[in-house]
């Protein structure tokens, strides 16, 4: 019997030494000199003690996450890691610093809760103190915004390789030349999420604290390791800077562009309405799936990647997302088979909010660079109406567009959250309530101005129920919704004949090839006409109550564009 070797005899022995790659890394990464070194010293980092890894390669972040954080590599090559106790955003723990430069612009209230400057300093110090106790500190420098005129330089400083990889995927990755000339960042995130906030600090509601200071252009994260906080922090900053500093309109929307005509469509919609699914279209190029700016010259994506939901993901339903989950992607809180390392996208035992972050170029029909120098032709507002009242498609007037943009209606359906037994109407203003920084009226006004200036068509598309409410009717088939979206893009719907849908006063097409007439008009689809009228009135009242919040700040024409009882 041949002698048993613990090492393969064909490998030069020193390559097997455990610090072989690391000793090289140490030399590489401790070479911060001059300005960079000065910057980190000024910020309070103990350069004698910690090792700063700036824009480390993906493979090295994989190694560190596996070695130090218990991450694993999935069967398709993606990294699987976990965010700990928090598996979603913590909106109640989000704060904005109340300071002179921004206090008059911010829409203060339950979304933007005030924090004083002194408390911010305490938390910032706490975050840097924590980072100073780590052996490895990761820095990622990248851009937010594909248009060089309006982009900002973002620096992320964190202690987990997983967080560095996440932001490497979500921000726009600089070239080597751009990185060498990066200079001072415009916005810095100090992510010390493994370390709790001190609950006895004034204004803290828990051990989690996520705060943004617009004067210092800094964000501090304590007590949550959920990576999405960083993504939305950058979005909040762009939601403030674009209108206030640049005079451009930031939007929580996806966007795509026609391959032949070059026409741009913006898609608004909350979770579960089909924003990601419908903007992924084989005949069109994807500009981005979540955050955009509508500028004076066109439309550009804010991000360099996508953060897709993985619940019930399959190769059949969403092939583009499924195939993007490969080396370089990061799966967050996804359960996997410990033997084969195959992810189980149907398992929600950790959270329903399983996610994947990947660079946008992993999507085959992404438009790189993610910017189009052309004004939008169509805006599609998506809603999932579980009351079965709204038509599958309506053409909106500019006033109605402002109204529905401010209302931001959809419904949470049973099964999406614990305890949801019947549909719950949700009104999320500007389709982005948790990330709104200025008064919603400011975004709505800018939207209306741009729509009228460029004569943009606006469509309200209901991907929810028809022929009855949730439980009795059925959900509008995806192929019907896709047919409607295609008809928007081909110009077919703009030429159609319209009738008025009462109470909501919406213009709905009388016919569309391939879509049954009774689907187009919900009053025809319901067998029980009395029950239908009851639901119409019920939803109209909900709209009126929700809109009362903005009434005093909007034009009378917009107020009257909603449902009338």
Coordinates of C-alpha atoms in Angstrom, one line a residue:
X1 CA 0.0 0.0 0.0
X2 CA 1.4 3.4 -1.0
X3 CA 2.4 5.7 1.9
X4 CA -0.3 8.2 2.9
X5 CA 0.8 11.8 2.2
X6 CA -0.9 14.7 4.0
X7 CA 0.3 17.1 1.3
X8 CA 0.2 16.5 -2.4
X9 CA 3.8 15.9 -3.4
X10 CA 3.4 17.8 -6.6
X11 CA 3.1 21.2 -5.0
X12 CA 6.1 23.3 -4.0
X13 CA 6.0 23.1 -0.2
X14 CA 6.1 26.8 0.6
X15 CA 3.0 27.5 -1.4
X16 CA 1.1 25.5 1.2
X17 CA 2.3 27.7 3.9
X18 CA -0.8 29.2 5.5
X19 CA 0.3 32.8 5.2
X20 CA 1.6 32.7 1.7
X21 CA -1.1 34.8 0.1
X22 CA -1.6 36.9 3.2
X23 CA 2.0 38.0 3.6
X24 CA 1.9 39.3 0.0
X25 CA -1.5 41.1 0.8
X26 CA 0.1 42.7 3.9
X27 CA 2.8 44.3 1.8
X28 CA 0.3 45.4 -0.9
X29 CA -2.3 47.0 1.4
X30 CA -0.2 48.7 4.0
X31 CA 1.2 50.9 1.2
X32 CA -1.2 53.8 2.0
X33 CA 1.1 56.9 1.6
X34 CA 1.0 60.6 1.7
X35 CA -2.5 62.1 1.4
X36 CA -4.4 58.8 2.0
X37 CA -2.4 58.0 5.1
X38 CA -3.0 61.6 6.4
X39 CA -6.7 61.3 5.6
X40 CA -7.2 58.1 7.7
X41 CA -5.0 59.5 10.5
X42 CA -7.1 62.7 10.7
X43 CA -10.3 60.6 10.8
X44 CA -9.0 59.0 13.9
X45 CA -7.8 55.6 12.6
X46 CA -4.9 54.0 14.4
X47 CA -2.7 53.3 11.5
X48 CA -0.1 51.5 13.6
X49 CA -2.6 48.9 14.6
X50 CA -5.1 48.2 11.8
X51 CA -4.6 47.0 8.3
X52 CA -6.6 49.0 5.8
X53 CA -7.6 47.1 2.6
X54 CA -8.7 49.6 0.0
X55 CA -10.8 48.4 -3.0
X56 CA -9.5 44.8 -2.4
X57 CA -10.1 42.4 -5.2
X58 CA -13.3 40.3 -5.1
X59 CA -11.3 37.0 -4.7
X60 CA -9.6 38.4 -1.6
X61 CA -12.9 39.6 -0.1
X62 CA -14.2 36.0 -0.6
X63 CA -11.2 34.6 1.2
X64 CA -11.5 37.0 4.1
X65 CA -15.3 36.4 4.4
X66 CA -14.8 32.6 4.5
X67 CA -11.8 32.8 6.8
X68 CA -13.2 35.3 9.3
X69 CA -16.9 35.5 8.9
X70 CA -18.1 31.9 8.3
X71 CA -19.2 32.7 4.7
X72 CA -19.4 29.8 2.2
X73 CA -19.2 29.6 -1.6
X74 CA -22.5 28.4 -3.2
X75 CA -22.6 25.8 -6.0
X76 CA -22.8 28.5 -8.6
X77 CA -19.9 30.5 -7.2
X78 CA -21.7 33.2 -5.3
X79 CA -20.7 34.0 -1.8
X80 CA -23.3 33.3 0.9
X81 CA -23.2 35.3 4.1
X82 CA -25.5 36.4 6.9
X83 CA -26.4 39.7 8.4
X84 CA -27.1 38.5 11.9
X85 CA -30.1 39.5 14.0
X86 CA -31.3 42.2 11.5
X87 CA -32.4 40.8 8.2
X88 CA -34.1 44.0 6.9
X89 CA -33.9 47.8 7.3
X90 CA -34.6 49.5 10.6
X91 CA -36.6 52.6 9.6
X92 CA -37.5 53.5 13.2
X93 CA -33.8 53.8 14.1
X94 CA -33.0 56.1 11.1
X95 CA -32.0 59.7 12.0
X96 CA -31.1 62.8 10.1
X97 CA -28.9 65.4 11.9
X98 CA -30.7 68.6 12.5
X99 CA -28.2 71.3 11.4
X100 CA -28.1 74.7 9.7
X101 CA -27.2 73.8 6.2
X102 CA -30.1 71.3 5.5
X103 CA -32.7 71.9 8.3
X104 CA -35.0 74.1 6.1
X105 CA -35.1 71.6 3.2
X106 CA -35.8 68.4 5.1
X107 CA -39.3 67.0 5.5
X108 CA -39.2 66.3 9.3
X109 CA -41.5 63.8 10.8
X110 CA -41.8 60.0 11.2
X111 CA -39.5 59.3 8.3
X112 CA -36.9 61.9 8.9
X113 CA -36.4 61.9 12.7
X114 CA -34.2 64.7 14.2
X115 CA -30.9 64.0 15.8
X116 CA -28.6 66.7 17.4
X117 CA -25.1 67.2 16.2
X118 CA -23.5 66.3 19.5
X119 CA -25.2 62.8 19.5
X120 CA -23.9 62.3 16.0
X121 CA -20.3 63.1 17.1
X122 CA -20.7 60.6 20.0
X123 CA -21.9 57.8 17.6
X124 CA -19.3 58.6 15.0
X125 CA -16.5 58.4 17.6
X126 CA -18.0 55.1 18.9
X127 CA -17.9 53.7 15.3
X128 CA -14.3 54.7 14.7
X129 CA -13.2 53.4 18.1
X130 CA -14.8 50.0 17.2
X131 CA -13.2 49.9 13.8
X132 CA -9.8 50.6 15.5
X133 CA -10.2 47.3 17.4
X134 CA -10.4 45.3 14.2
X135 CA -7.5 43.6 12.5
X136 CA -8.8 44.4 9.0
X137 CA -10.6 47.5 8.0
X138 CA -12.1 47.5 4.4
X139 CA -12.4 50.7 2.4
X140 CA -14.3 50.9 -0.8
X141 CA -14.2 54.0 -2.9
X142 CA -16.7 54.3 -5.7
X143 CA -19.3 56.5 -7.4
X144 CA -23.0 57.1 -7.1
X145 CA -24.5 58.3 -10.4
X146 CA -23.4 57.3 -13.9
X147 CA -23.4 60.9 -15.2
X148 CA -20.1 62.6 -14.4
X149 CA -21.8 66.0 -14.1
X150 CA -24.0 64.8 -11.2
X151 CA -22.2 61.9 -9.6
X152 CA -20.7 61.9 -6.1
X153 CA -17.6 60.1 -4.8
X154 CA -18.6 57.7 -1.9
X155 CA -16.2 56.1 0.6
X156 CA -17.3 53.1 2.6
X157 CA -15.3 52.1 5.7
X158 CA -16.3 48.8 7.3
X159 CA -15.0 45.8 9.2
X160 CA -16.7 43.0 7.3
X161 CA -15.5 41.7 3.9
X162 CA -19.1 40.9 3.1
X163 CA -20.0 44.6 3.5
X164 CA -17.1 45.7 1.3
X165 CA -18.1 43.2 -1.4
X166 CA -21.7 44.3 -1.2
X167 CA -20.8 48.0 -1.8
X168 CA -18.3 47.0 -4.5
X169 CA -21.3 45.5 -6.3
X170 CA -23.8 48.3 -5.5
X171 CA -21.7 51.4 -6.2
X172 CA -20.1 52.2 -9.6
X173 CA -16.6 50.7 -9.7
X174 CA -13.8 53.1 -10.6
X175 CA -11.1 52.3 -13.1
X176 CA -7.5 52.1 -11.8
X177 CA -6.8 55.6 -13.1
X178 CA -10.0 57.0 -11.4
X179 CA -9.0 55.3 -8.2
X180 CA -5.5 56.8 -8.3
X181 CA -7.0 60.3 -8.7
X182 CA -10.0 59.7 -6.4
X183 CA -9.0 62.4 -3.9
X184 CA -11.4 63.4 -1.1
X185 CA -14.8 61.6 -1.1
X186 CA -18.0 63.6 -1.1
X187 CA -19.8 61.2 1.2
X188 CA -18.4 58.7 3.8
X189 CA -20.1 55.7 5.4
X190 CA -18.7 54.5 8.7
X191 CA -20.2 51.0 9.1
X192 CA -19.5 49.6 12.6
X193 CA -22.7 47.5 12.4
X194 CA -21.4 44.7 14.6
X195 CA -21.1 47.1 17.5
X196 CA -24.3 48.4 19.3
X197 CA -25.2 52.0 19.8
X198 CA -25.3 53.1 23.5
X199 CA -29.0 53.1 24.4
X200 CA -28.4 55.7 27.1
X201 CA -27.1 58.3 24.5
X202 CA -29.7 61.0 24.1
X203 CA -32.2 60.2 21.3
X204 CA -31.4 56.5 20.9
X205 CA -34.4 54.3 20.7
X206 CA -32.5 51.0 20.6
X207 CA -29.0 49.5 20.1
X208 CA -29.4 50.2 16.4
X209 CA -28.7 53.6 15.0
X210 CA -28.5 54.6 11.3
X211 CA -27.8 58.3 10.9
X212 CA -26.9 60.8 8.2
X213 CA -25.3 64.2 8.6
X214 CA -25.7 66.4 5.5
X215 CA -23.3 69.1 6.8
X216 CA -20.5 66.6 7.3
X217 CA -21.8 64.4 4.4
X218 CA -21.3 61.3 6.6
X219 CA -23.3 58.3 7.7
X220 CA -22.8 56.2 10.8
X221 CA -24.2 52.7 11.2
X222 CA -24.2 50.9 14.6
X223 CA -26.1 47.8 15.7
X224 CA -27.2 46.4 12.4
X225 CA -25.2 44.3 9.9
X226 CA -27.9 44.4 7.2
X227 CA -26.1 45.6 4.1
X228 CA -29.2 47.3 2.6
X229 CA -28.8 50.2 5.1
X230 CA -25.7 51.3 3.2
X231 CA -27.4 51.1 -0.2
X232 CA -30.4 53.2 1.0
X233 CA -28.1 55.6 2.8
X234 CA -26.5 56.5 -0.5
X235 CA -30.0 56.8 -2.1
X236 CA -31.1 59.2 0.7
X237 CA -28.1 61.4 0.1
X238 CA -28.8 61.4 -3.7
X239 CA -32.5 62.1 -2.9
X240 CA -31.3 65.2 -1.1
X241 CA -28.4 66.4 -3.2
X242 CA -29.9 65.9 -6.7
X243 CA -32.9 68.4 -6.2
X244 CA -31.2 70.7 -3.7
X245 CA -27.7 71.0 -5.1
X246 CA -28.0 70.0 -8.8
X247 CA -31.7 70.8 -9.5
X248 CA -32.3 67.3 -10.9
X249 CA -35.0 64.8 -10.0
X250 CA -34.0 61.6 -8.1
X251 CA -36.5 58.7 -8.4
X252 CA -37.1 55.4 -6.8
X253 CA -37.8 53.7 -10.1
X254 CA -36.5 51.2 -12.6
X255 CA -35.8 52.3 -16.2
X256 CA -35.2 50.7 -19.6
X257 CA -34.6 51.8 -23.2
X258 CA -35.9 50.4 -26.5
X259 CA -33.2 48.6 -28.6
X260 CA -34.5 50.0 -31.9
X261 CA -36.3 53.3 -31.1
X262 CA -34.1 54.3 -28.2
X263 CA -37.3 55.4 -26.2
X264 CA -36.9 55.5 -22.4
X265 CA -39.5 54.2 -19.9
X266 CA -39.5 54.8 -16.2
X267 CA -41.3 52.3 -13.9
X268 CA -42.5 53.3 -10.5
X269 CA -43.8 50.7 -8.1
X270 CA -43.5 49.4 -4.5
X271 CA -42.5 45.9 -3.5
X272 CA -44.5 43.1 -5.2
X273 CA -45.9 45.2 -8.0
X274 CA -43.6 43.9 -10.7
X275 CA -41.1 46.8 -11.1
X276 CA -38.1 44.5 -11.5
X277 CA -39.9 41.8 -13.5
X278 CA -41.5 44.2 -16.0
X279 CA -38.4 46.3 -16.6
X280 CA -36.5 43.2 -17.6
X281 CA -37.6 42.9 -21.2
X282 CA -35.8 41.0 -23.9
X283 CA -36.6 43.8 -26.5
X284 CA -35.2 46.5 -24.3
X285 CA -32.0 47.3 -22.5
X286 CA -32.0 47.8 -18.7
X287 CA -30.7 51.1 -17.5
X288 CA -31.2 50.0 -13.9
X289 CA -33.7 48.3 -11.6
X290 CA -34.2 50.6 -8.6
X291 CA -32.7 54.2 -8.4
X292 CA -32.4 56.8 -11.1
X293 CA -32.0 60.5 -11.8
X294 CA -34.1 62.2 -14.5
X295 CA -31.7 65.0 -15.5
X296 CA -31.9 67.9 -17.9
X297 CA -30.1 65.8 -20.5
X298 CA -31.7 62.3 -19.9
X299 CA -31.8 59.5 -17.4
X300 CA -29.0 57.8 -15.5
X301 CA -28.8 55.0 -12.9
X302 CA -27.5 55.9 -9.5
X303 CA -26.1 52.4 -8.8
X304 CA -23.5 50.0 -10.3
X305 CA -25.4 46.9 -9.3
X306 CA -28.7 45.3 -8.4
X307 CA -30.1 44.1 -5.1
X308 CA -32.7 41.5 -6.1
X309 CA -35.2 39.6 -3.9
X310 CA -34.4 35.9 -4.0
X311 CA -37.7 34.5 -2.5
X312 CA -39.0 31.7 -4.7
X313 CA -36.4 32.6 -7.4
X314 CA -36.3 30.2 -10.3
X315 CA -34.5 29.9 -13.6
X316 CA -37.8 29.7 -15.4
X317 CA -39.5 32.8 -13.9
X318 CA -36.5 35.1 -13.7
X319 CA -33.6 33.7 -15.8
X320 CA -31.6 37.0 -15.8
X321 CA -31.5 37.3 -12.0
X322 CA -31.0 33.5 -11.5
X323 CA -28.0 33.5 -13.9
X324 CA -26.4 36.6 -12.3
X325 CA -25.9 34.6 -9.1
X326 CA -22.3 33.5 -9.8
X327 CA -18.7 34.3 -8.8
X328 CA -18.7 38.0 -7.5
X329 CA -22.3 38.0 -6.4
X330 CA -23.3 37.9 -2.8
X331 CA -26.3 36.0 -1.4
X332 CA -27.6 37.4 1.8
X333 CA -29.4 35.3 4.4
X334 CA -30.1 32.5 1.9
X335 CA -30.5 29.0 3.2
X336 CA -28.4 26.3 1.4
X337 CA -28.0 22.6 1.3
X338 CA -24.9 21.9 3.5
X339 CA -23.8 19.0 1.4
X340 CA -24.2 20.4 -2.2
X341 CA -24.0 24.1 -1.3
X342 CA -27.1 24.6 -3.6
X343 CA -29.2 27.6 -2.4
X344 CA -32.8 26.9 -1.4
X345 CA -34.7 30.0 -2.6
X346 CA -38.0 28.7 -1.3
X347 CA -36.7 28.4 2.3
X348 CA -37.7 31.4 4.4
X349 CA -36.6 30.1 7.8
X350 CA -34.0 32.9 8.2
X351 CA -36.1 35.7 6.6
X352 CA -38.5 36.3 3.7
X353 CA -36.2 39.1 2.7
X354 CA -33.5 37.0 1.1
X355 CA -31.4 39.0 -1.3
X356 CA -28.7 38.9 -3.9
X357 CA -26.3 41.8 -4.8
X358 CA -24.5 41.6 -8.1
X359 CA -22.8 44.1 -10.5
X360 CA -25.2 45.3 -13.2
X361 CA -23.0 43.9 -16.0
X362 CA -24.0 40.4 -14.8
X363 CA -27.4 41.1 -16.5
X364 CA -27.0 40.3 -20.2
X365 CA -29.1 43.1 -21.6
X366 CA -27.9 45.9 -19.3
X367 CA -27.0 49.1 -20.9
X368 CA -23.4 49.9 -19.9
X369 CA -22.7 52.8 -19.1
X370 CA -26.1 53.0 -17.5
X371 CA -27.1 56.4 -18.9
X372 CA -29.2 57.6 -21.8
X373 CA -29.0 61.1 -23.2
X374 CA -32.7 61.2 -24.1
X375 CA -35.8 62.3 -22.2
X376 CA -38.3 59.6 -21.2
X377 CA -41.3 58.9 -23.5
X378 CA -43.4 56.9 -21.0
X379 CA -43.8 56.7 -17.3
X380 CA -45.5 53.5 -15.9
X381 CA -46.8 53.6 -12.3
X382 CA -47.4 50.1 -11.1
X383 CA -49.8 49.2 -8.4
X384 CA -51.0 45.8 -7.1
X385 CA -54.7 46.5 -6.1
X386 CA -55.9 43.6 -4.0
X387 CA -59.5 45.1 -3.9
X388 CA -59.9 44.3 -7.6
X389 CA -61.1 47.9 -8.4
X390 CA -58.5 49.6 -10.5
X391 CA -58.3 48.9 -14.3
X392 CA -55.3 46.9 -15.6
X393 CA -54.3 50.1 -17.5
X394 CA -55.3 53.8 -17.4
X395 CA -53.9 56.8 -19.2
X396 CA -53.3 59.6 -16.7
X397 CA -53.5 63.3 -17.2
X398 CA -50.5 65.3 -15.8
X399 CA -52.6 66.2 -12.7
X400 CA -53.6 62.6 -12.2
X401 CA -50.0 61.6 -12.6
X402 CA -49.0 64.0 -9.8
X403 CA -51.9 62.8 -7.6
X404 CA -51.0 59.1 -8.0
X405 CA -47.3 59.8 -7.6
X406 CA -48.0 61.5 -4.3
X407 CA -50.4 58.8 -3.2
X408 CA -48.1 55.9 -4.2
X409 CA -50.8 53.2 -3.7
X410 CA -50.5 49.4 -3.5
X411 CA -51.7 46.7 -1.2
X412 CA -49.8 44.3 1.0
X413 CA -51.3 40.9 0.3
X414 CA -51.8 37.9 2.7
X415 CA -48.6 35.8 2.9
X416 CA -46.1 38.6 2.6
X417 CA -46.0 39.3 6.3
X418 CA -47.0 37.6 9.5
X419 CA -50.5 38.4 10.5
X420 CA -51.6 39.8 7.2
X421 CA -54.9 38.0 6.7
X422 CA -56.7 40.3 4.3
X423 CA -55.2 42.9 1.9
X424 CA -53.8 46.0 3.6
X425 CA -53.8 49.2 1.6
X426 CA -50.3 50.9 1.6
X427 CA -49.7 54.4 0.5
X428 CA -46.0 55.2 0.1
X429 CA -45.6 58.7 -1.2
X430 CA -43.5 59.2 -4.4
X431 CA -43.3 55.4 -4.3
X432 CA -40.4 55.8 -1.9
X433 CA -41.7 57.0 1.5
X434 CA -39.0 55.4 3.7
X435 CA -36.3 57.3 1.7
X436 CA -38.0 60.6 1.1
X437 CA -35.8 63.5 2.4
X438 CA -37.5 66.6 1.1
X439 CA -41.2 67.4 1.1
X440 CA -43.0 64.9 -1.3
X441 CA -44.5 68.0 -3.1
X442 CA -41.1 69.0 -4.3
X443 CA -40.5 65.8 -6.1
X444 CA -44.1 65.7 -7.5
X445 CA -43.7 69.3 -8.8
X446 CA -40.4 68.5 -10.5
X447 CA -42.0 65.4 -12.0
X448 CA -45.0 67.3 -13.4
X449 CA -42.8 70.1 -14.8
X450 CA -40.6 67.6 -16.6
X451 CA -43.6 65.6 -17.9
X452 CA -45.3 68.6 -19.4
X453 CA -42.0 70.0 -20.8
X454 CA -41.2 66.8 -22.6
X455 CA -44.8 65.6 -23.2
X456 CA -44.3 62.3 -21.5
X457 CA -47.2 59.8 -21.4
X458 CA -48.1 58.4 -18.0
X459 CA -49.8 55.1 -17.4
X460 CA -51.3 53.5 -14.3
X461 CA -50.9 49.7 -14.6
X462 CA -52.6 47.5 -12.0
X463 CA -50.9 44.1 -11.7
X464 CA -53.3 43.1 -8.9
X465 CA -56.7 41.4 -8.8
X466 CA -59.5 41.4 -11.3
X467 CA -63.1 40.1 -11.4
X468 CA -63.3 40.3 -7.6
X469 CA -61.1 41.2 -4.7
X470 CA -58.3 39.0 -3.2
X471 CA -59.9 35.6 -2.3
X472 CA -62.7 35.8 -4.9
X473 CA -61.1 37.3 -8.1
X474 CA -57.8 36.3 -9.7
X475 CA -54.6 38.1 -10.2
X476 CA -54.1 39.8 -13.6
X477 CA -52.0 37.3 -15.6
X478 CA -48.4 38.3 -16.2
X479 CA -48.8 37.7 -19.9
X480 CA -51.7 40.3 -20.0
X481 CA -49.6 42.8 -18.2
X482 CA -46.6 42.2 -20.5
X483 CA -49.0 42.7 -23.5
X484 CA -50.1 46.0 -22.0
X485 CA -46.5 47.2 -21.5
X486 CA -45.7 46.2 -25.1
X487 CA -48.6 48.2 -26.3
X488 CA -47.4 51.2 -24.3
X489 CA -44.0 50.9 -26.0
X490 CA -45.3 50.3 -29.5
X491 CA -47.5 53.4 -29.3
X492 CA -50.6 51.2 -29.8
X493 CA -52.2 52.4 -26.5
X494 CA -51.6 56.1 -27.2
X495 CA -53.8 55.7 -30.4
X496 CA -56.5 53.6 -28.7
X497 CA -60.1 54.7 -28.0
X498 CA -60.9 55.5 -24.4
X499 CA -63.8 55.6 -22.1
X500 CA -64.1 57.0 -18.5
X501 CA -64.0 54.7 -15.5
X502 CA -66.3 56.4 -12.9
X503 CA -65.4 57.6 -9.4
X504 CA -61.7 57.5 -10.1
X505 CA -62.3 59.3 -13.4
X506 CA -59.6 57.3 -15.2
X507 CA -59.3 57.0 -19.0
X508 CA -59.3 53.3 -20.0
X509 CA -58.9 51.8 -23.4
X510 CA -62.1 50.3 -24.9
X511 CA -60.2 47.5 -26.7
X512 CA -56.7 46.1 -27.0
X513 CA -55.8 43.2 -29.2
X514 CA -55.0 40.1 -27.2
X515 CA -56.7 41.4 -24.0
X516 CA -60.3 40.4 -23.3
X517 CA -62.7 43.4 -23.1
X518 CA -64.0 42.5 -19.6
X519 CA -60.4 42.6 -18.3
X520 CA -59.9 46.2 -19.5
X521 CA -63.0 47.4 -17.6
X522 CA -63.2 46.0 -14.0
X523 CA -66.9 46.8 -13.8
X524 CA -67.5 44.2 -16.6
X525 CA -65.2 41.6 -14.9
X526 CA -67.2 41.5 -11.6
X527 CA -70.3 39.2 -11.6
X528 CA -71.6 41.0 -8.5
X529 CA -72.1 44.6 -9.5
X530 CA -73.2 45.8 -6.1
X531 CA -70.2 44.3 -4.4
X532 CA -68.0 46.0 -7.0
X533 CA -69.5 49.5 -6.3
X534 CA -69.0 48.9 -2.6
X535 CA -65.3 48.1 -3.1
X536 CA -64.9 51.2 -5.4
X537 CA -66.3 53.5 -2.7
X538 CA -64.2 51.8 0.0
X539 CA -60.9 52.3 -2.0
X540 CA -61.9 55.9 -3.0
X541 CA -62.3 56.8 0.7
X542 CA -58.9 55.2 1.5
X543 CA -57.3 57.4 -1.2
X544 CA -58.9 60.5 0.2
X545 CA -57.8 59.8 3.7
X546 CA -54.2 59.1 2.6
X547 CA -54.1 62.2 0.4
X548 CA -55.3 64.5 3.2
X549 CA -51.6 64.7 4.3
X550 CA -50.6 66.6 1.1
X551 CA -53.8 68.5 0.3
X552 CA -52.7 71.9 1.7
X553 CA -49.4 71.8 -0.2
X554 CA -50.7 70.9 -3.7
X555 CA -52.5 72.7 -6.5
X556 CA -56.3 72.5 -6.5
X557 CA -56.1 70.8 -10.0
X558 CA -54.0 67.9 -8.4
X559 CA -56.4 67.6 -5.5
X560 CA -59.3 67.2 -7.9
X561 CA -57.5 64.6 -9.9
X562 CA -58.2 61.9 -7.3
X563 CA -61.3 59.8 -6.8
X564 CA -64.5 61.9 -6.3
X565 CA -67.4 60.5 -4.3

